[in-house]
Amino acid sequence: MIGLEIRNLWKKMGPNQALSGVGFRVSPGHLCGLIGPEGAGKTTLLRVLAGLLKPNEGEVSYLLNGEIRSFESIRADIAYMPERQSLYPDLSVAEHMDFFKELYQVDESTYLTRRKELLHITRLTEFEDRPAGKLSGGMYKKLGLMCALLRSPKLLLLDEPTNGVDPISRREFWDLLYRLVHQGITVLVSTAYMDEAERCGQVQLLQDGKLLAEGEPREILLAESVDSFDAFYLKKGAEV
Amino acid sequence: MNLKRVLSIAQKEVYHIVRDPFTLAMALGLPLILVTIFGLAIEFNMKEIGISVYDGDKSVASRSLLRAFSSSDYFHLNHTDRLPEAISILDHEQSKAALLIEPGFEKNLGSEKTAQAQILIDGADNSTVGVILGYLSGVQNQFGRNVGQTLSGSTAPFRTRYLFNPELNSRWFTVPGLIVIVVAILSILLTALTIAREWENGSMELLLSTPVRPIEIVIGKLLPYSLLGVGSVVFVYGLARVAFGVPFVGSHWFYGLSVLLFISAYLAQGLLISVVTRNQQLSMQLALISGLLPSVLLSGFVFPIENMPRFFHYLTSIFPAKWFMIISRSLFLKGSEPHELIKPFVALVVLNVVLMGVATKLFKKDVEP
């Protein structure tokens, strides 16, 4: 199982200071939520963790079964799903899976069982031949997740996977994430929906590139004496 | 580098090509349209050029001169009885030139004096002037031979023979050059679009987060387009040989090698553009300006580079099109030996190395802006 130690990350994106000294730990096998409004630095942080951006300062340690490993050596165990649409609108669900199977070099028999299993739990079996451009928002996100899961990652980085998805599909999506955590996958998921924060075992609350609070959702709410994360951010906004 | 990953990217790219009507139309339709336009519609050879004639001499010699004109297919004579009439036809653009033979033409021809006939050419139409002038010398020679038999003395001293393209058939000249234009459009434009599309689409972010390496993405994406390029060259080559009867007298393997070099230089240029812009619209504009325009205007396709100011001799050298144009025409018509084409060949190799190097260097492995 993979854990993360993130220390003092600073990252400037153009004129914006996207991350200002963010640091926290992600325990192996946990579902960790990155919560924050638009522009809090969630996407930048996940991109740094996925190796797509280099921080100006600070570092990330990837711990595989407690041992520090270089990013390159565990790159194949990390799956990342970007926030913005990133699939090919003209390729069908099946073609996407075939394509990513080759990229991840999953062997044929593992692929076939995994593919069947994934299509089953995402309930996309009957949409196998539908192009990604014609899928609904929820199905599209599920397809993205399936592509990421094809290689059996140990660390899953999901950037706002439920953004723009209807409430029922969102609930399904979360159930899916719980199943993954149950299988020992460490999941780091970002969201701007405050109600989803309470679904995570552990949350990091971000605003303007800074970490406002972290820990178990219930404890944070209790400590701040607010009854929801909406109220938490309103309160923090008032303090500034 | 992993071959299976390269191939899966290539296969995905084939899906994109086949399913996108724009790309498909470009790839299949464009070579055909271009060959049709340049091969059939644009005719640098002119036939039946209207020429108004005033024969004031009406002698054996003057008739012999007129026969020299009319016996070639190039001129269509329009006889008039009065000199102003011949000129007025020219003025009203009903003919491209006027031939005026003064009375006493034959007499002067026989005597020591120089015999003169006057030709007035419509200089407003610049493109035809050169062609008419070219044909005139042929007519002059013909006349020289005609009168040489009947009248002694003044015969034309030159007999011109055109090598490699004896009839100065402009299609023989144009169609081999067309390959350059077709490759320019297919290779630069389509490649410039393909990687820019991946950035615009957001899929580059996903690709870069997978274990796939940038070189695999690049080769995988370029593979189908290089095949398209080769296919279009074969297509134009076939049309040139079969439909237009253009001869090919050079070495085929050397030509094939040069085609591959030329295509890869243009693919690299397209790649470079899309790597820098990451935007389809900008890529398209840059591809047209840096790829298509020089290929048409500065490659020697239409305008000979030799006639350009010195600055352009150097400028055109950075365009692969100039070098491939030399190779293409030499091999089609002249049958030059490879060692005679070593300079353009080496130039293509150098441009390839430079373009590929810069494009690979600038290809980012991350999403930093």
XYZ file of C-alpha atoms in Angstrom:
609
model
C 0.000 0.000 0.000
C 1.189 3.490 -0.816
C 1.283 6.389 1.581
C 2.269 9.967 0.952
C 4.262 12.533 2.853
C 3.868 15.980 1.430
C 6.089 18.688 2.848
C 5.870 22.428 2.401
C 4.823 22.575 -1.263
C 5.019 25.918 -3.028
C 3.970 26.339 -6.610
C 3.426 29.425 -8.699
C 1.208 29.026 -11.757
C 1.691 32.088 -13.933
C 0.872 35.093 -11.775
C -0.976 33.048 -9.150
C 0.554 31.489 -6.103
C -1.356 28.219 -6.412
C 0.219 26.458 -3.432
C 1.689 28.236 -0.421
C 3.397 25.784 1.874
C 1.012 22.846 1.797
C 2.064 19.786 3.759
C 0.244 16.718 5.089
C 0.368 12.956 5.199
C -1.853 10.446 3.517
C -2.048 7.145 5.370
C -1.846 4.024 3.222
C -5.156 2.475 2.321
C -7.233 5.489 3.259
C -9.707 7.585 1.392
C -8.461 11.111 1.701
C -10.437 14.123 0.528
C -8.961 17.374 -0.715
C -11.706 19.838 -0.037
C -11.818 23.422 -1.119
C -13.607 25.953 -3.276
C -12.602 26.747 -6.865
C -9.056 28.080 -7.038
C -7.977 26.573 -3.728
C -5.053 24.747 -5.362
C -6.559 21.245 -5.483
C -5.770 20.603 -9.140
C -2.234 21.962 -8.854
C -1.595 19.772 -5.846
C -2.863 16.633 -7.573
C -0.830 17.428 -10.668
C 2.284 17.733 -8.538
C 1.477 14.374 -6.957
C 0.961 12.833 -10.415
C 4.354 14.124 -11.541
C 2.855 16.514 -14.067
C 4.108 19.640 -12.328
C 7.325 20.322 -10.477
C 6.903 22.237 -7.218
C 8.985 25.405 -6.798
C 9.738 24.326 -3.276
C 9.007 21.404 -0.987
C 8.850 17.710 -1.733
C 6.660 14.668 -1.895
C 7.716 11.276 -0.549
C 6.003 8.176 -1.828
C 6.045 5.381 0.700
C 5.518 1.855 -0.563
C 4.833 -0.421 2.415
C 6.581 2.125 4.616
C 9.704 2.500 2.469
C 10.477 5.683 0.602
C 10.508 5.137 -3.135
C 11.364 7.446 -6.016
C 8.472 8.693 -8.102
C 9.795 6.969 -11.238
C 9.947 3.573 -9.564
C 6.291 3.648 -8.490
C 4.954 5.702 -11.365
C 3.250 2.601 -12.773
C 1.338 2.154 -9.486
C -0.179 5.623 -9.594
C -3.290 6.386 -11.585
C -4.483 9.901 -12.157
C -7.790 11.135 -13.474
C -7.782 14.794 -14.524
C -10.653 17.091 -13.706
C -11.237 18.396 -17.200
C -12.501 16.111 -19.905
C -9.594 14.110 -21.146
C -11.027 11.165 -23.004
C -11.406 10.915 -26.759
C -14.938 11.821 -27.805
C -14.773 9.649 -30.923
C -13.521 6.493 -29.234
C -16.013 4.077 -27.708
C -15.918 2.749 -24.171
C -14.390 -0.516 -25.375
C -11.812 1.251 -27.518
C -10.752 3.401 -24.584
C -10.192 0.323 -22.466
C -8.228 -1.426 -25.214
C -6.113 1.669 -25.688
C -5.256 2.146 -22.035
C -4.637 -1.552 -21.593
C -1.817 -1.261 -24.135
C -0.435 1.904 -22.549
C -0.366 0.281 -19.132
C 0.785 -3.028 -20.605
C -1.756 -5.096 -18.755
C -1.517 -8.723 -19.837
C -4.403 -10.112 -21.825
C -5.977 -12.483 -19.291
C -5.795 -9.987 -16.398
C -7.253 -7.398 -18.733
C -10.215 -9.530 -19.742
C -11.252 -10.334 -16.185
C -10.658 -6.781 -15.019
C -12.517 -5.290 -17.891
C -15.531 -7.497 -17.256
C -15.456 -6.705 -13.569
C -15.100 -2.948 -14.128
C -17.848 -2.809 -16.725
C -20.034 -4.732 -14.304
C -19.530 -2.534 -11.263
C -19.804 0.691 -13.279
C -22.837 -0.781 -15.073
C -21.430 0.303 -18.423
C -21.508 -3.149 -20.064
C -24.362 -2.263 -22.362
C -22.701 1.012 -23.372
C -19.478 -0.644 -24.499
C -19.825 0.568 -28.076
C -20.928 4.095 -27.281
C -18.397 6.857 -28.062
C -17.197 8.769 -25.006
C -18.559 11.986 -26.513
C -22.085 10.586 -26.299
C -21.930 9.387 -22.690
C -23.723 11.223 -19.900
C -21.607 13.172 -17.408
C -21.682 10.402 -14.829
C -20.886 7.635 -17.301
C -18.052 9.715 -18.726
C -16.486 10.060 -15.289
C -16.932 6.352 -14.665
C -15.204 5.570 -17.945
C -12.310 7.811 -16.883
C -12.137 5.941 -13.602
C -12.225 2.572 -15.367
C -9.323 3.583 -17.574
C -7.383 4.615 -14.491
C -8.235 1.370 -12.694
C -7.248 -0.936 -15.549
C -3.700 -1.124 -14.336
C -4.647 -1.965 -10.718
C -3.040 1.111 -9.214
C -1.977 1.339 -5.578
C -2.548 5.075 -5.445
C -5.486 6.716 -7.139
C -5.529 10.485 -7.651
C -8.946 11.772 -8.668
C -9.488 15.415 -9.492
C -13.121 16.402 -8.897
C -14.469 13.126 -10.235
C -18.033 13.993 -9.309
C -18.081 17.521 -10.676
C -21.162 18.020 -12.838
C -22.575 14.595 -12.043
C -26.132 14.081 -10.833
C -26.671 13.188 -7.136
C -27.525 9.537 -7.761
C -24.500 8.949 -9.958
C -22.419 10.744 -7.350
C -23.570 8.356 -4.674
C -22.743 5.413 -6.952
C -19.352 6.882 -7.624
C -18.590 7.140 -3.943
C -19.710 3.577 -3.361
C -17.224 2.611 -6.039
C -14.464 4.499 -4.262
C -15.228 2.708 -0.998
C -14.897 -0.624 -2.767
C -11.460 0.428 -4.024
C -10.291 1.503 -0.593
C -11.526 -1.804 0.667
C -9.176 -3.487 -1.805
C -6.250 -1.617 -0.260
C -5.955 1.219 -2.753
C -5.019 4.607 -1.349
C -7.391 7.170 -2.818
C -6.891 10.903 -2.875
C -9.954 12.651 -4.196
C -10.570 16.363 -4.590
C -13.994 17.937 -4.535
C -15.645 21.307 -4.282
C -18.858 19.717 -2.955
C -18.709 20.271 0.760
C -21.201 17.507 1.543
C -18.792 14.995 0.021
C -16.156 15.919 2.586
C -18.049 13.950 5.189
C -17.763 10.820 3.076
C -13.978 10.788 3.422
C -12.028 9.121 6.219
C -9.622 11.972 6.315
C -9.887 15.447 4.802
C -7.523 18.286 3.965
C -9.282 21.602 3.735
C -7.624 23.978 1.317
C -8.153 27.619 0.552
C -6.003 29.972 -1.527
C -3.216 27.432 -1.671
C -3.041 27.018 2.072
C -4.099 24.165 4.306
C -6.815 25.419 6.654
C -7.429 22.244 8.616
C -6.981 18.505 8.379
C -8.128 15.381 10.099
C -11.337 13.409 10.440
C -14.353 15.335 9.165
C -16.397 14.970 12.361
C -13.551 16.129 14.569
C -12.897 19.211 12.451
C -16.535 20.220 12.567
C -16.597 19.669 16.299
C -13.387 21.582 16.932
C -14.559 24.518 14.837
C -18.070 24.269 16.312
C -19.799 24.398 12.948
C -22.343 21.891 11.639
C -21.199 21.668 8.043
C -18.199 22.374 5.847
C -20.124 25.122 4.064
C -20.373 26.857 7.409
C -16.704 26.153 8.026
C -15.663 27.995 4.863
C -18.098 30.831 5.521
C -16.632 31.225 8.984
C -13.055 31.147 7.657
C -14.005 33.654 4.982
C -15.399 35.984 7.626
C -12.208 35.708 9.677
C -10.048 36.891 6.766
C 10.660 2.593 -26.190
C 7.876 0.077 -26.256
C 6.651 -0.941 -29.688
C 3.212 -2.076 -28.511
C 2.522 1.290 -26.914
C 3.658 3.064 -30.065
C 1.353 0.898 -32.146
C -1.621 1.408 -29.843
C -1.189 5.168 -30.134
C -0.893 4.803 -33.890
C -4.058 2.723 -33.959
C -5.943 5.290 -31.916
C -4.747 7.956 -34.334
C -6.065 5.912 -37.241
C -9.484 5.856 -35.543
C -9.332 9.651 -35.267
C -8.363 10.037 -38.919
C -11.006 7.658 -40.182
C -13.766 9.163 -38.036
C -13.008 12.812 -38.581
C -14.537 13.930 -41.877
C -12.215 16.933 -42.086
C -9.004 14.930 -41.796
C -10.266 12.252 -44.096
C -11.371 14.746 -46.711
C -8.013 16.481 -46.497
C -6.097 13.266 -46.817
C -8.034 11.789 -49.699
C -9.533 14.750 -51.496
C -6.760 17.270 -51.421
C -4.176 15.471 -53.546
C -6.856 14.783 -56.139
C -8.103 18.374 -56.199
C -4.608 19.805 -56.371
C -3.533 17.521 -59.166
C -6.671 18.367 -61.080
C -6.210 22.104 -60.666
C -2.499 22.230 -61.317
C -2.422 19.437 -63.826
C -5.428 20.333 -65.915
C -6.664 23.830 -65.292
C -3.432 25.701 -64.909
C -1.738 25.513 -68.253
C 1.510 27.351 -68.611
C 1.683 26.151 -72.190
C -0.499 28.209 -74.425
C -2.053 27.025 -77.612
C -3.836 29.009 -80.278
C -2.634 32.369 -79.101
C -4.657 34.934 -81.032
C -2.472 37.085 -83.203
C -3.732 39.738 -85.583
C -1.821 40.033 -88.833
C -1.297 42.807 -91.316
C 0.647 41.695 -94.359
C 1.588 44.810 -96.301
C 4.025 42.974 -98.536
C 1.994 40.028 -99.769
C 5.094 38.388 -101.179
C 6.452 34.840 -101.170
C 8.663 35.706 -98.222
C 5.890 37.282 -96.159
C 3.591 34.343 -96.828
C 6.387 32.053 -95.824
C 6.686 33.943 -92.542
C 2.948 33.639 -91.936
C 3.137 29.952 -92.711
C 5.850 29.598 -90.085
C 3.402 31.090 -87.605
C 0.378 29.130 -88.599
C 2.154 25.820 -88.981
C 2.934 25.791 -85.283
C -0.011 24.993 -83.063
C 0.792 27.916 -80.872
C -0.668 30.745 -82.917
C -4.000 31.425 -84.433
C -3.732 34.047 -87.191
C -6.362 36.684 -87.653
C -5.761 38.364 -91.021
C -6.639 42.011 -91.540
C -6.373 44.213 -94.588
C -5.380 47.436 -92.950
C -2.703 48.194 -90.424
C -4.907 50.187 -87.971
C -7.346 47.318 -87.940
C -4.674 44.864 -86.796
C -3.694 47.211 -83.987
C -7.268 47.902 -82.957
C -7.888 44.171 -82.520
C -4.935 44.081 -80.162
C -6.195 47.159 -78.330
C -9.533 45.519 -77.761
C -7.846 42.465 -76.325
C -9.187 40.200 -78.990
C -5.646 39.086 -79.691
C -2.526 38.831 -77.567
C -0.180 40.152 -80.243
C -0.083 41.795 -83.650
C 2.287 40.893 -86.495
C 2.930 43.747 -88.900
C 4.783 43.153 -92.158
C 5.752 46.337 -93.959
C 5.707 46.532 -97.750
C 9.165 45.725 -99.135
C 9.802 42.921 -96.667
C 10.858 40.458 -99.363
C 12.975 43.000 -101.161
C 14.894 43.840 -98.021
C 15.309 40.183 -97.256
C 17.022 39.591 -100.554
C 19.191 42.679 -100.367
C 21.895 43.585 -97.918
C 19.417 45.416 -95.710
C 17.904 43.692 -92.733
C 14.372 42.497 -93.295
C 12.059 43.484 -90.507
C 8.643 42.490 -89.398
C 7.184 44.034 -86.296
C 5.549 42.169 -83.452
C 3.423 44.043 -80.921
C 2.722 42.080 -77.768
C 0.136 42.912 -75.113
C 2.504 43.651 -72.240
C -0.316 44.029 -69.719
C -0.636 40.282 -69.495
C 2.781 39.564 -68.092
C 2.446 35.827 -67.908
C 1.798 35.366 -71.613
C 4.585 37.671 -72.781
C 7.341 35.274 -71.825
C 5.521 32.357 -73.403
C 4.924 34.236 -76.678
C 8.533 35.378 -76.786
C 9.634 31.799 -76.282
C 7.504 30.561 -79.157
C 8.588 33.446 -81.402
C 12.156 32.260 -81.491
C 10.908 28.877 -82.642
C 8.871 30.506 -85.382
C 11.868 32.601 -86.352
C 13.986 29.499 -86.746
C 11.295 27.823 -88.766
C 11.057 30.853 -91.059
C 14.817 30.918 -91.373
C 14.725 27.357 -92.607
C 11.796 28.084 -94.950
C 13.398 31.044 -96.668
C 16.797 29.410 -96.543
C 15.545 27.011 -99.172
C 14.228 29.670 -101.508
C 16.426 32.634 -100.773
C 20.107 32.433 -100.203
C 21.834 34.202 -97.334
C 20.350 35.326 -94.038
C 19.326 32.119 -92.309
C 18.998 31.851 -88.571
C 22.251 30.764 -86.932
C 20.724 28.862 -83.966
C 18.923 25.630 -83.824
C 17.504 25.189 -80.348
C 16.697 21.820 -78.851
C 15.112 21.589 -75.426
C 16.621 18.857 -73.316
C 14.670 16.679 -70.829
C 11.342 18.242 -71.772
C 11.537 18.611 -75.556
C 8.071 20.092 -75.957
C 8.444 22.349 -72.935
C 5.321 20.686 -71.592
C 4.448 22.619 -68.446
C 2.717 19.605 -66.873
C 5.957 17.713 -66.918
C 7.342 20.569 -64.933
C 4.403 21.181 -62.594
C 3.213 17.731 -61.623
C 6.509 16.479 -60.116
C 6.541 19.695 -58.089
C 2.991 19.077 -56.921
C 4.211 16.257 -54.714
C 5.887 18.929 -52.603
C 2.640 20.830 -52.139
C 0.590 17.754 -51.318
C 3.104 16.561 -48.729
C 3.309 20.067 -47.281
C -0.404 20.139 -46.665
C -0.818 16.601 -45.447
C 2.268 16.375 -43.305
C 2.643 19.797 -41.758
C -0.989 20.684 -41.377
C -2.336 17.372 -40.152
C 0.522 16.753 -37.718
C 0.357 20.302 -36.429
C -3.312 19.681 -35.686
C -3.019 16.250 -34.155
C -0.859 17.011 -31.131
C -2.455 20.410 -30.591
C -5.804 18.604 -30.525
C -4.521 16.292 -27.827
C -3.626 19.319 -25.695
C -6.879 21.110 -26.375
C -8.850 17.975 -25.700
C -7.228 17.571 -22.282
C -6.167 14.054 -23.186
C -2.489 14.997 -23.196
C -2.669 15.438 -19.427
C -4.025 11.922 -19.084
C -1.497 10.481 -21.543
C 1.407 12.112 -19.744
C 0.259 10.672 -16.441
C 0.481 7.145 -17.854
C 3.773 5.262 -18.218
C 3.828 6.139 -21.917
C 6.952 8.040 -22.924
C 6.881 11.222 -24.998
C 8.909 9.622 -27.777
C 6.284 6.861 -27.982
C 3.513 9.435 -28.244
C 5.389 11.300 -30.977
C 6.279 8.256 -33.077
C 2.869 6.691 -32.576
C 1.123 9.839 -33.704
C 3.417 10.492 -36.653
C 3.307 6.955 -38.005
C -0.154 7.093 -39.598
C 0.540 10.523 -41.041
C 3.797 9.431 -42.607
C 1.927 6.558 -44.232
C -0.661 9.051 -45.472
C 2.175 11.163 -46.844
C 3.775 8.220 -48.610
C 0.378 7.189 -49.935
C -0.269 10.629 -51.362
C 3.157 10.695 -53.007
C 2.487 7.329 -54.624
C -0.897 8.614 -55.748
C 0.456 11.783 -57.322
C 3.343 9.825 -58.824
C 0.907 7.391 -60.405
C -1.243 10.184 -61.784
C 1.811 11.968 -63.132
C 3.001 8.876 -64.946
C -0.289 7.503 -66.160
C -2.597 10.473 -66.622
C -0.070 13.109 -67.623
C 2.560 10.890 -69.212
C 5.376 12.490 -67.266
C 8.533 10.416 -67.692
C 10.563 9.266 -64.711
C 14.110 8.634 -65.743
C 15.972 8.786 -62.407
C 16.620 6.242 -59.713
C 13.489 5.105 -57.914
C 15.207 4.030 -54.730
C 16.954 7.365 -54.406
C 13.651 9.092 -54.990
C 11.945 6.938 -52.359
C 14.635 7.760 -49.852
C 14.315 11.475 -50.564
C 10.530 11.290 -50.236
C 10.880 9.713 -46.797
C 13.365 12.365 -45.728
C 11.159 15.125 -47.027
C 8.050 13.775 -45.329
C 9.820 13.328 -42.027
C 11.214 16.869 -42.192
C 7.697 18.202 -42.647
C 6.261 15.954 -39.950
C 8.904 17.320 -37.608
C 7.953 20.848 -38.561
C 4.283 20.122 -37.895
C 5.207 18.526 -34.600
C 7.291 21.530 -33.634
C 4.402 23.872 -34.361
C 1.894 21.944 -32.274
C 4.320 21.403 -29.426
C 4.840 25.153 -29.201
C 1.268 26.350 -29.696
C -0.806 23.551 -28.057
C -3.726 25.135 -29.854
C -5.363 23.907 -33.037
C -6.296 27.243 -34.522
C -2.889 28.795 -34.013
C -1.256 25.597 -35.239
C -3.281 25.729 -38.409
C -2.315 29.323 -39.107
C 1.352 28.694 -38.394
C 1.282 25.579 -40.531
C -0.137 27.536 -43.448
C 2.321 30.403 -43.083
C 5.468 28.430 -42.353
C 4.599 25.341 -44.322
C 2.262 25.840 -47.207
C 3.207 29.357 -48.301
C 6.944 28.727 -48.620
C 6.220 25.403 -50.298
C 4.223 27.119 -53.001
C 6.046 30.431 -53.322
C 9.612 29.892 -52.177
C 10.357 26.361 -53.311
C 10.814 27.102 -56.977
C 7.448 25.457 -57.681
C 6.063 28.479 -59.498
C 8.750 31.150 -59.250
C 12.338 30.186 -60.029
C 14.598 30.784 -57.030
C 17.443 31.800 -59.374
C 15.499 34.923 -60.300
C 14.938 35.997 -56.709
C 17.103 38.560 -54.907
C 20.158 37.115 -53.176
C 18.536 37.282 -49.742
C 15.946 34.757 -50.853
C 18.590 32.330 -52.065
C 19.616 31.992 -48.431
C 16.131 32.218 -46.952
C 14.724 29.488 -49.179
C 17.505 27.142 -48.065
C 15.845 26.666 -44.681
C 12.756 25.214 -46.354
C 12.922 21.487 -47.084
C 10.636 22.168 -50.060
C 13.371 23.889 -52.060
C 15.701 20.918 -51.792
C 13.111 18.287 -52.456
C 11.827 20.253 -55.450
C 15.301 20.065 -56.982
C 15.506 16.333 -56.360
C 11.992 15.646 -57.591
C 12.347 17.501 -60.879
C 15.842 16.244 -61.559
C 14.846 12.635 -61.025
C 11.621 12.819 -62.970
C 12.934 14.584 -66.044
C 16.711 14.617 -66.082
C 17.520 11.298 -64.505
C 20.329 12.816 -62.471
C 22.660 10.402 -60.744
C 22.455 10.370 -56.920
C 25.950 11.855 -56.618
C 24.824 14.903 -58.578
C 22.067 15.478 -56.020
C 24.271 15.136 -52.978
C 23.829 18.789 -51.963
C 20.017 18.853 -51.751
C 20.079 15.398 -50.157
C 22.480 16.452 -47.428
C 20.449 19.629 -46.908
C 17.324 17.503 -46.305
C 19.198 15.344 -43.807
C 20.457 18.402 -41.926
C 17.007 20.015 -41.808
C 15.584 16.747 -40.528
C 18.071 16.517 -37.712
C 17.528 20.140 -36.708
C 13.713 20.059 -36.824
C 13.440 16.689 -35.095
C 15.943 17.749 -32.453
C 14.204 21.004 -31.629
C 10.739 19.431 -31.626
C 11.769 16.592 -29.309
C 13.619 19.021 -27.063
C 10.561 21.241 -26.714
C 8.130 18.373 -26.207
C 7.200 18.598 -22.548
C 6.738 15.665 -20.274
C 4.592 17.689 -17.904
C 1.743 20.164 -18.017
C 3.786 23.203 -16.963
C 2.535 26.174 -18.949
